[in-house]
XYZ file of C-alpha atoms in Angstrom:
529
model
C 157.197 58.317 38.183
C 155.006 61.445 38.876
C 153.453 61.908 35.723
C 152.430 57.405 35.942
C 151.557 58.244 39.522
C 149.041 61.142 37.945
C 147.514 58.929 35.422
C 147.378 56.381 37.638
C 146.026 58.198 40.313
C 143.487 60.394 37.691
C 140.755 60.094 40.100
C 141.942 60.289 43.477
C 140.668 63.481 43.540
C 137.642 61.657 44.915
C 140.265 61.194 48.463
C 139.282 65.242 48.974
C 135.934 64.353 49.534
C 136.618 63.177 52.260
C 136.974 65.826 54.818
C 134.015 66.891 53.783
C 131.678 64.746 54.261
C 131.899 60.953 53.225
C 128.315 58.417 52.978
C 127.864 54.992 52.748
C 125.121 53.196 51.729
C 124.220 49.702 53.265
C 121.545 47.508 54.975
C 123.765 45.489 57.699
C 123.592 44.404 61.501
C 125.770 47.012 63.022
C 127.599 46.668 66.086
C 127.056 48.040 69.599
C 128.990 51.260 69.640
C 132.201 51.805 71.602
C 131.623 54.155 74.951
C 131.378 57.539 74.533
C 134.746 59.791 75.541
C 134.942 60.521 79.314
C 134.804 64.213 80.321
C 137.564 63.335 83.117
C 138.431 66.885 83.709
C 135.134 68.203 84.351
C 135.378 68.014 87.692
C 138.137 70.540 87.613
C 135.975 73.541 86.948
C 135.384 76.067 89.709
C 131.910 76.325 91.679
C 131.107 80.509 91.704
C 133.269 82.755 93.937
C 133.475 86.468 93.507
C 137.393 86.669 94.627
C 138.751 90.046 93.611
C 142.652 89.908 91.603
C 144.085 91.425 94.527
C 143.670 88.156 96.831
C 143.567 85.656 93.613
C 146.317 83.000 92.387
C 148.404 84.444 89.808
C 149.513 82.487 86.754
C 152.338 82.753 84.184
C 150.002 82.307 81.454
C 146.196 82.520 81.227
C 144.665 80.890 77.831
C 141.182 81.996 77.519
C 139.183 79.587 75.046
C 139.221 75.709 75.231
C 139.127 74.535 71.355
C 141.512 73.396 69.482
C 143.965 76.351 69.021
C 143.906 76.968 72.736
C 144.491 73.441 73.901
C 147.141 73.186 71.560
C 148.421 76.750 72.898
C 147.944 74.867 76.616
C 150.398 71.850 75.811
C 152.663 73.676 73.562
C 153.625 75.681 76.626
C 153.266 73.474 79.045
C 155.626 70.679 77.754
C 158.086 73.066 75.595
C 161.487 72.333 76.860
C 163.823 75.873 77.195
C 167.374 75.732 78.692
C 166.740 79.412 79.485
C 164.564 78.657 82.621
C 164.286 75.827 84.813
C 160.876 76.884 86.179
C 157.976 74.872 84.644
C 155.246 78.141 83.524
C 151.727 78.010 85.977
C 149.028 77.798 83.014
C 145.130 77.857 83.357
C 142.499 77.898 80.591
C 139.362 78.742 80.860
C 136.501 77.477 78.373
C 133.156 79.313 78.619
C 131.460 76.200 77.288
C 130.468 72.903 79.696
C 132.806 70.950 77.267
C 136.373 71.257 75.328
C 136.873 71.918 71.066
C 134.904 75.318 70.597
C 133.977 74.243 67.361
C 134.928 70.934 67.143
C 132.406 69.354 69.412
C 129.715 66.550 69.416
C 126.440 65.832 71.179
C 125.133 62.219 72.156
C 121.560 61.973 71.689
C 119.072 58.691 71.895
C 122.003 56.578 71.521
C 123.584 58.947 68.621
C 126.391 60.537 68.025
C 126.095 64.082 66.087
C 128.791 66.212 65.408
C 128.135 69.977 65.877
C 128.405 70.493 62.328
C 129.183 67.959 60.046
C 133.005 67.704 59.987
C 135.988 64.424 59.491
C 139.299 64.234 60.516
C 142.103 64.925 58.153
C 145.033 62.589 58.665
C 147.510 64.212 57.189
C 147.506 67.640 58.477
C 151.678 67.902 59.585
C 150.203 69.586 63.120
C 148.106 67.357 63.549
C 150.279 64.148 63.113
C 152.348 65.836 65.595
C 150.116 66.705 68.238
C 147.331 63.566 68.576
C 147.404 60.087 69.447
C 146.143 58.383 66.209
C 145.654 54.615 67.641
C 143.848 55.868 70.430
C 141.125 58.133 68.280
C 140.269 54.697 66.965
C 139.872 56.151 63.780
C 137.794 54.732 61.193
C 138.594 55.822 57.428
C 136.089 56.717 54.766
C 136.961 54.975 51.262
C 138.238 56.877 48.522
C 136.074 58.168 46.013
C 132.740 59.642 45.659
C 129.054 59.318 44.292
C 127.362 62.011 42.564
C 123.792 62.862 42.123
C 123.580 64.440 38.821
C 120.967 66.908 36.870
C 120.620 64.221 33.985
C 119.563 61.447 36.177
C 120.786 58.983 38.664
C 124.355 59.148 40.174
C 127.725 58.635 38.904
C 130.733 57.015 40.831
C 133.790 58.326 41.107
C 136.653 55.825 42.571
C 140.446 56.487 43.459
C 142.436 53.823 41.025
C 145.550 53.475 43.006
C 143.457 52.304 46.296
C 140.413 50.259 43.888
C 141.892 49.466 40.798
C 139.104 47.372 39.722
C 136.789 50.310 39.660
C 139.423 52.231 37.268
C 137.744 51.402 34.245
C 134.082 52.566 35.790
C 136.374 55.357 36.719
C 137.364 56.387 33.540
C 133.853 56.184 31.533
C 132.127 57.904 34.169
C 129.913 60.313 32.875
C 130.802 63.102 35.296
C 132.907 65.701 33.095
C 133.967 65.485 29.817
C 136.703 63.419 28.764
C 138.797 66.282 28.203
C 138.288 67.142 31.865
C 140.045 63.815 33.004
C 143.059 64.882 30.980
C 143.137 68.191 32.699
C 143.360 66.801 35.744
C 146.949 65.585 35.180
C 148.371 68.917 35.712
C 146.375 69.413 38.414
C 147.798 66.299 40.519
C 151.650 66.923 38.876
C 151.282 70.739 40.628
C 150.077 68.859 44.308
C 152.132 65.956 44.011
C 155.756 68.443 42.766
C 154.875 71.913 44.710
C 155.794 71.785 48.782
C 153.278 73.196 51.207
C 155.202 76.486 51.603
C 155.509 76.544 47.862
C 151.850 76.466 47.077
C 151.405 79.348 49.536
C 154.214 81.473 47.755
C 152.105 81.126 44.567
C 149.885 83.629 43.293
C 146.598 83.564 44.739
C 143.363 84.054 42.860
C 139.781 83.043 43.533
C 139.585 78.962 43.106
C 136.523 79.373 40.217
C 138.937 81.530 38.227
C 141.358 78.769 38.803
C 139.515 75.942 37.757
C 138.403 77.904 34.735
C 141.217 79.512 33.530
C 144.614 77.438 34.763
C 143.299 74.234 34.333
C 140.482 74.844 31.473
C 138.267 72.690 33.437
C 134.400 72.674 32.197
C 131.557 74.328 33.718
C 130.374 70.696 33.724
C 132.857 69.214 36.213
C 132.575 72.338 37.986
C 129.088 72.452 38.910
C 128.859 68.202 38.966
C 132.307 67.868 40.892
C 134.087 70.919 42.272
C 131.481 73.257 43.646
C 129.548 70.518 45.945
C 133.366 68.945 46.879
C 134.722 72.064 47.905
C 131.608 74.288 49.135
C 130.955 71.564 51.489
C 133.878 72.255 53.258
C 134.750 76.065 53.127
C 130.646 76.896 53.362
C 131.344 79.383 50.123
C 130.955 79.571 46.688
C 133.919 79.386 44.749
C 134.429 82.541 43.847
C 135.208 83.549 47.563
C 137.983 80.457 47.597
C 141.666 80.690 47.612
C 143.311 79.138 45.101
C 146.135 78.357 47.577
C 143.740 76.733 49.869
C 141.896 74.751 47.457
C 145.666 73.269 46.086
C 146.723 72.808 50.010
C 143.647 70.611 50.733
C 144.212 68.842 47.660
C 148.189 67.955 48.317
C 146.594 66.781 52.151
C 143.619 64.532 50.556
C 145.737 63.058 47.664
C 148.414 61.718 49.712
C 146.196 61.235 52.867
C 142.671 60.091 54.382
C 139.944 61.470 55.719
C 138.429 59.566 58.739
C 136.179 59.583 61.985
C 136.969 59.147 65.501
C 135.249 56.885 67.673
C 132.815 58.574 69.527
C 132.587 61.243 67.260
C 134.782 64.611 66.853
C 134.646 65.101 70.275
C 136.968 62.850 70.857
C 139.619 64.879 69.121
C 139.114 67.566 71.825
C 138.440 65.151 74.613
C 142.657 63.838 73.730
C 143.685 67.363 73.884
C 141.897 68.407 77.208
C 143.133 65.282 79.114
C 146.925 65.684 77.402
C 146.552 69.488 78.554
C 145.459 68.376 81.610
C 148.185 65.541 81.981
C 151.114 68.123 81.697
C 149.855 70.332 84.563
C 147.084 73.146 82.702
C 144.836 73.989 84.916
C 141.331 73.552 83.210
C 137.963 75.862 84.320
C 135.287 74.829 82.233
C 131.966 77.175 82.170
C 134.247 80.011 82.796
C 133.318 82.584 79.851
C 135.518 85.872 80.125
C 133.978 89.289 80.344
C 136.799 91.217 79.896
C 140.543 91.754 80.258
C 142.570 94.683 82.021
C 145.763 95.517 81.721
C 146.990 96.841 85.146
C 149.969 99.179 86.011
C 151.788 96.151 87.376
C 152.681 94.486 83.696
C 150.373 91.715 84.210
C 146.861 91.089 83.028
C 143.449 90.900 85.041
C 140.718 88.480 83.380
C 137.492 88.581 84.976
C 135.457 85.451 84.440
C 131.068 85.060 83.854
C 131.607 84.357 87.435
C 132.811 86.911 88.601
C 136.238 85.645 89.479
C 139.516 87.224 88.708
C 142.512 86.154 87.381
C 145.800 87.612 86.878
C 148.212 86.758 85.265
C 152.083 88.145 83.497
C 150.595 86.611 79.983
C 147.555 86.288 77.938
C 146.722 84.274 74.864
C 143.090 84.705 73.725
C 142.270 81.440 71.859
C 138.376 82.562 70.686
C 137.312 83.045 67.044
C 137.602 86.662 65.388
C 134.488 88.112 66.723
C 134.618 86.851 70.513
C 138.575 87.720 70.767
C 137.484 91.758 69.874
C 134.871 91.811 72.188
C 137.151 90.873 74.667
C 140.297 92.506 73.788
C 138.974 96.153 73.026
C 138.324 97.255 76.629
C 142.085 97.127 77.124
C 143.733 100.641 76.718
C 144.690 101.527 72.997
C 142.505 98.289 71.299
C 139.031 100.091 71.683
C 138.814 100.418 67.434
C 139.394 96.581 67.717
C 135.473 96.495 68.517
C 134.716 98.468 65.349
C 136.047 95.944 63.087
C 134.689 93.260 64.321
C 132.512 93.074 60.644
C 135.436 93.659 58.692
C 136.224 90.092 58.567
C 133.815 87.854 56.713
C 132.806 84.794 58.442
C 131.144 81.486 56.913
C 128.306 79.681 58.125
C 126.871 76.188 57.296
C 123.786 74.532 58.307
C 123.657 70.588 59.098
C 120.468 68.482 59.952
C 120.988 64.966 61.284
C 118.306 61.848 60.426
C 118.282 58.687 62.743
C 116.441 55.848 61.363
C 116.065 51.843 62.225
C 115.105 50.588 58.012
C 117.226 50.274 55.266
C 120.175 52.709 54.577
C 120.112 53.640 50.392
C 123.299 53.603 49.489
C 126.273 50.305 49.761
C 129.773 52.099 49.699
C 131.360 54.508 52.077
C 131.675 57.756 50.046
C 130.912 61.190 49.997
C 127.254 61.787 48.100
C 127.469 64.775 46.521
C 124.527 67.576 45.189
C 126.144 67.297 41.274
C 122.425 68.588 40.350
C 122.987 72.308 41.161
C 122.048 74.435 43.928
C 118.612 74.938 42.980
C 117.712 71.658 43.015
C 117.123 71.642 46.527
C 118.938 72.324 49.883
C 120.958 69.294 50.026
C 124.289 69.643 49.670
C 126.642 66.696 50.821
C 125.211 63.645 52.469
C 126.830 61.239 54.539
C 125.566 58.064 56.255
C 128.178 58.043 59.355
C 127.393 54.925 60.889
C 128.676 52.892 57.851
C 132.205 54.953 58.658
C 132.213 54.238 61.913
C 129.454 52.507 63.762
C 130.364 53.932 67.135
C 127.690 57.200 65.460
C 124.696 54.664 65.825
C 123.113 52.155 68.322
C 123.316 48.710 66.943
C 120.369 48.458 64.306
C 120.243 52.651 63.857
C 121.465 54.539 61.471
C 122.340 58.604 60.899
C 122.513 60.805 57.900
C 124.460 64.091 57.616
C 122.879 66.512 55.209
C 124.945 69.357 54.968
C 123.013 72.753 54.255
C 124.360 75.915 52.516
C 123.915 79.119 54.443
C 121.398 81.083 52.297
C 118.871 77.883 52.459
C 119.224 78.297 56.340
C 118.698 82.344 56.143
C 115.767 81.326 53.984
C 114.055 79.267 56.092
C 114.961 80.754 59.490
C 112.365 79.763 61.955
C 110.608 77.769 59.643
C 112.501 74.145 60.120
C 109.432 72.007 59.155
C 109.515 73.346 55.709
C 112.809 72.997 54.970
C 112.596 69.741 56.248
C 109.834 68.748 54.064
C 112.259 70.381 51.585
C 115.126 68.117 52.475
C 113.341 64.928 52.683
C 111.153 65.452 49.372
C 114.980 65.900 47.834
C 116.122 62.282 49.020
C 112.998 60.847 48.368
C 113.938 61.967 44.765
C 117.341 60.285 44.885
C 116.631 57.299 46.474
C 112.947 56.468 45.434
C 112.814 52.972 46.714
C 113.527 53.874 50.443
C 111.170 57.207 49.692
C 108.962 56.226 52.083
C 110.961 55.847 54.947
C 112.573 58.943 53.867
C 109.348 60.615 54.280
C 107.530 58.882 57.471
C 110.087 56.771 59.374
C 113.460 59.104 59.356
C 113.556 61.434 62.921
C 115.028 64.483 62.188
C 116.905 64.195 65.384
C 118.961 67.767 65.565
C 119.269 70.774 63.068
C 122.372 72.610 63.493
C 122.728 76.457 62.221
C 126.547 77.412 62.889
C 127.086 80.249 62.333
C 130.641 82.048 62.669
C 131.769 78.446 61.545
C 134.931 79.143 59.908
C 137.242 82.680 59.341
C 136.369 83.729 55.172
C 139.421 82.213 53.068
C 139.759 84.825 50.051
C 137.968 88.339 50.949
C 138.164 91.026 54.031
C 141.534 92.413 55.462
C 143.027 89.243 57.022
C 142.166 86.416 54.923
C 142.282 82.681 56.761
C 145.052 81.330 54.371
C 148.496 81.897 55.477
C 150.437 78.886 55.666
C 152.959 79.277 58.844
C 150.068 81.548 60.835
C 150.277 85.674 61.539
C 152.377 87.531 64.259
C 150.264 86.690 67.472
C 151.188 90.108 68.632
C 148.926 91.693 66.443
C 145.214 91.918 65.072
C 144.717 93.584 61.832
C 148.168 95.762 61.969
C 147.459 96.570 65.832
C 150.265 95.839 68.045
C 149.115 94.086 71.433
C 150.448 95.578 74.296
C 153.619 93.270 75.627
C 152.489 89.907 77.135
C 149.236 89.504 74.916
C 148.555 87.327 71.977
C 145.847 85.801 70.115
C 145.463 82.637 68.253
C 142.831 81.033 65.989
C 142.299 79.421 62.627
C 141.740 82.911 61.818
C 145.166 84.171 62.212
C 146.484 80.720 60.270
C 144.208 79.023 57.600
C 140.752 78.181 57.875
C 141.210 74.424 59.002
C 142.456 71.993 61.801
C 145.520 72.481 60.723
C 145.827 76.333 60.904
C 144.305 76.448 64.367
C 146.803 74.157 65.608
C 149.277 75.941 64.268
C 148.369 79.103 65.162
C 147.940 77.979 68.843
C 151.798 76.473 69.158
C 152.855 80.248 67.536
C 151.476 81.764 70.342
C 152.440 79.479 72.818
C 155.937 80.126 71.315
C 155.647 84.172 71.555
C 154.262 83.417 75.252
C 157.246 81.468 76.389
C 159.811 83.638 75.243
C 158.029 86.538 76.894
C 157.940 85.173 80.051
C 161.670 83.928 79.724
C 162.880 87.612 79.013
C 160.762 88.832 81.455
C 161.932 86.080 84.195
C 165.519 86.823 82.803
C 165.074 90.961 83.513
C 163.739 90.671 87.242
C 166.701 88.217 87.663
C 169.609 90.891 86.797
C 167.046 93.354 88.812
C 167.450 91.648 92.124
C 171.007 90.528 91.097
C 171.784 94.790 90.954
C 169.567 95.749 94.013
């Protein structure tokens, strides 16, 4: 049944595309969008005070950083069940930005929706099946498969057979690969479909281009038409700075799984995690960046807020990425070389640039366009028309396109956007030459994005983004935290959704029992006074 359900399923390699960035291509009436997600716990954050520890409220637990492995850190403890204690933990988080998801984040501009880097919603992470409300995402799924631009001339289509068998055929003579190539890809889809997650993380890790190459005998064809676009669009490096083990997770997720957006953008992922936080009793301070955290004599932790607030509290999870949770953390006694390796792990960046436009959209289906041309060919690397996905991303009539940059195209053209604009546009005009003029005079660049720090590196630096399960929250880079103190991040799991999830309940976890055994010691104290 495996091996019929690989042949069978030959292409469905095209379902990976989709977290990446999936595109669509049509000329239809679109409807009015659904409303945008309701910031309902904005009102919750604090006007300026200057209130000093000693007089402040004290908390149990004090998260500091409101994306996604912080909120889940926020209802993980707040909703945990333990027979140990019957006292419910006080928790506040505090997000420097005016809005929740860090990363994951959108902006709504002239009637558009546009996702703070270009980004989809993988449905079959396990954490985050667990931890969000599906129906009410009003998710909208891309279609399986992809189209790619390629260096000989005009694009090729790639479809999944088990979701459009009539396209199987197309499927099979596409020109993308050699025919040899398909065959290899058996193995590949036997491995993802056989191997468990913990499995494939158990497995020897190598960089994925020395995978491709060398365990499957894939050519440099496929690679450069196929793999390279696929997967650099969505770990913002070149192949040879992949895991292996990440590239076959991702796969086992996307072959079994979809890739879709939320109405009303990505932030409406966060926006379901803030109000759920906030539904189980977190307290939520938005705009409330943290300056630094002490540890007092007392056992218990003072954070002092942008504001110039204090709060103390017996526990501490810092939910930022790498760089922000060492700024913060190294002014505590003993964690001062934390600030000196701050460069010692790699970070990825990506740049995105968004197109609204009111004419004709060039392409029919909803799939991811890949760059199968080479890098370069010019700056575009995926390209996505989101409004065919889900036309809650556009005012009725409008349409958006996604072009997804690579980071040495944005280096190289730092402060000089209209070129690389020009760049940009002269590439679709070269794709799609019968909507080349709108391409050129009618599309409004409406936002570029440079993100930078936009995901943990995968394969090089001390403390690689891809362990399956997450790292010890009780210590960065082999440097125990002093008792009471954690940290959490896609950085300390794998570099996705996922991982930062993940990463959030462990420290949630290491938080609870803390304050359990701690609750538990100044109970027998009192009991022996």
């Amino acid at each position: 049944m495996i091996i019929k359900d690989s042949i069978r399923c030959l292409w469905s390699l095209a379902l990976l595309f989709g977290f990446s960035s999936i595109s669509s291509v049509s000329c239809f009436h679109l409807s009015s969008p659904l409303p945008r997600p309701r910031n309902t716990w904005s009102q919750r954050s604090a006007a300026k005070s200057s209130k000093s520890c000693v007089d402040s409220d004290s908390y149990d637990l004090c998260i500091i950083g409101g994306g996604i492995s912080g909120l889940a850190a926020s209802i993980t403890a707040a909703t945990k069940n333990d027979d140990a204690t019957d006292k419910k933990p006080s928790i506040i988080l505090l997000e420097a930005q005016s809005r929740p998801g860090g990363r994951v984040v959108s902006e709504y501009m002239n009637g558009y929706t546009l996702d703070v880097g270009y980004a989809v919603f993988v449905e079959n992470y396990p954490q985050a099946r667990k931890l969000f409300d599906y129906d009410a995402l009003k998710l909208k799924q891309y279609e399986p498969g992809a189209l790619i631009k390629r260096k000989q001339g005009g694009f090729a289509r790639i479809a999944d057979p088990l979701r459009q068998p009539s396209k199987t055929m197309g499927t099979i003579l596409s020109p993308v690969g050699k025919l040899m190539d398909k065959v290899r890809l058996l193995p590949l889809f036997y491995y993802v479909k056989t191997t468990s997650v913990e499995k494939i993380f158990q497995d020897e890790d190598m960089d994925t281009l020395s995978c491709l190459k060398n365990k499957y005998k894939f050519s440099d064809d496929i690679i450069q038409e196929f793999f390279e676009p696929f997967l650099k669009g969505i770990y913002f490096s070149s192949l040879d700075e992949q895991s292996s083990r990440m590239f076959h997770f991702v796969f086992k997720m996307f072959v079994d799984g979809a890739a879709s957006l939320p109405t009303g953008g990505m932030q409406a992922v966060s926006n379901q995690l803030m109000e759920k936080a906030v539904s189980v009793g977190v307290e939520i301070r938005l705009n409330h960046g943290v300056k630094n955290v002490d540890h007092n004599g007392a056992g218990t932790y003072d954070v002092m807020t942008n504001h110039g607030d204090c709060v103390r509290s017996k526990s501490v999870i810092c939910a930022t990425d790498y760089v922000a949770a060492n700024g913060i953390l190294s002014g505590i006694a003993g964690l001062d070389s934390l600030y000196r390796m701050e460069q010692q792990h790699p970070q990825r960046s990506i740049g995105c640039m968004y197109y609204t436009f009111t004419g004709d959209t060039p392409v029919k289906d909803a799939v991811l366009i890949l760059n199968g041309e080479g890098h370069d060919s010019g700056p575009c690397l995926t390209v996505s028309f989101l409004h065919v996905v889900n036309d809650s991303y556009a005012p009725a009539n409008g349409g958006i396109c996604s072009v997804s940059i690579p980071s040495d195209y944005m280096e190289q053209f730092a402060g000089r956007q209209e070129e690389l604009d020009k760049l940009v546009r002269d590439q679709l005009g070269r794709w799609w030459p019968d909507c080349f003029h709108d391409i050129q005079h009618e599309w409004n660049l409406e936002k570029m994005y440079d993100i930078k720090n936009a995901q943990p590196a995968q394969y090089f630096g001390p403390q690689p983004a891809n362990v399956h399960g997450g790292r010890d929250p009780t210590q960065v880079q082999g440097i125990s935290l002093p008792q009471g103190l954690y940290v959490c991040g896609d950085y300390m799991a794998t570099a996705t959704l996922n991982g930062a999830i993940e990463s959030g309940v462990n420290a949630a976890r290491s938080a609870l029992n803390f304050l359990t055994t701690t609750e538990k010691e100044e109970s027998d104290s009192m009991l022996v006074g």
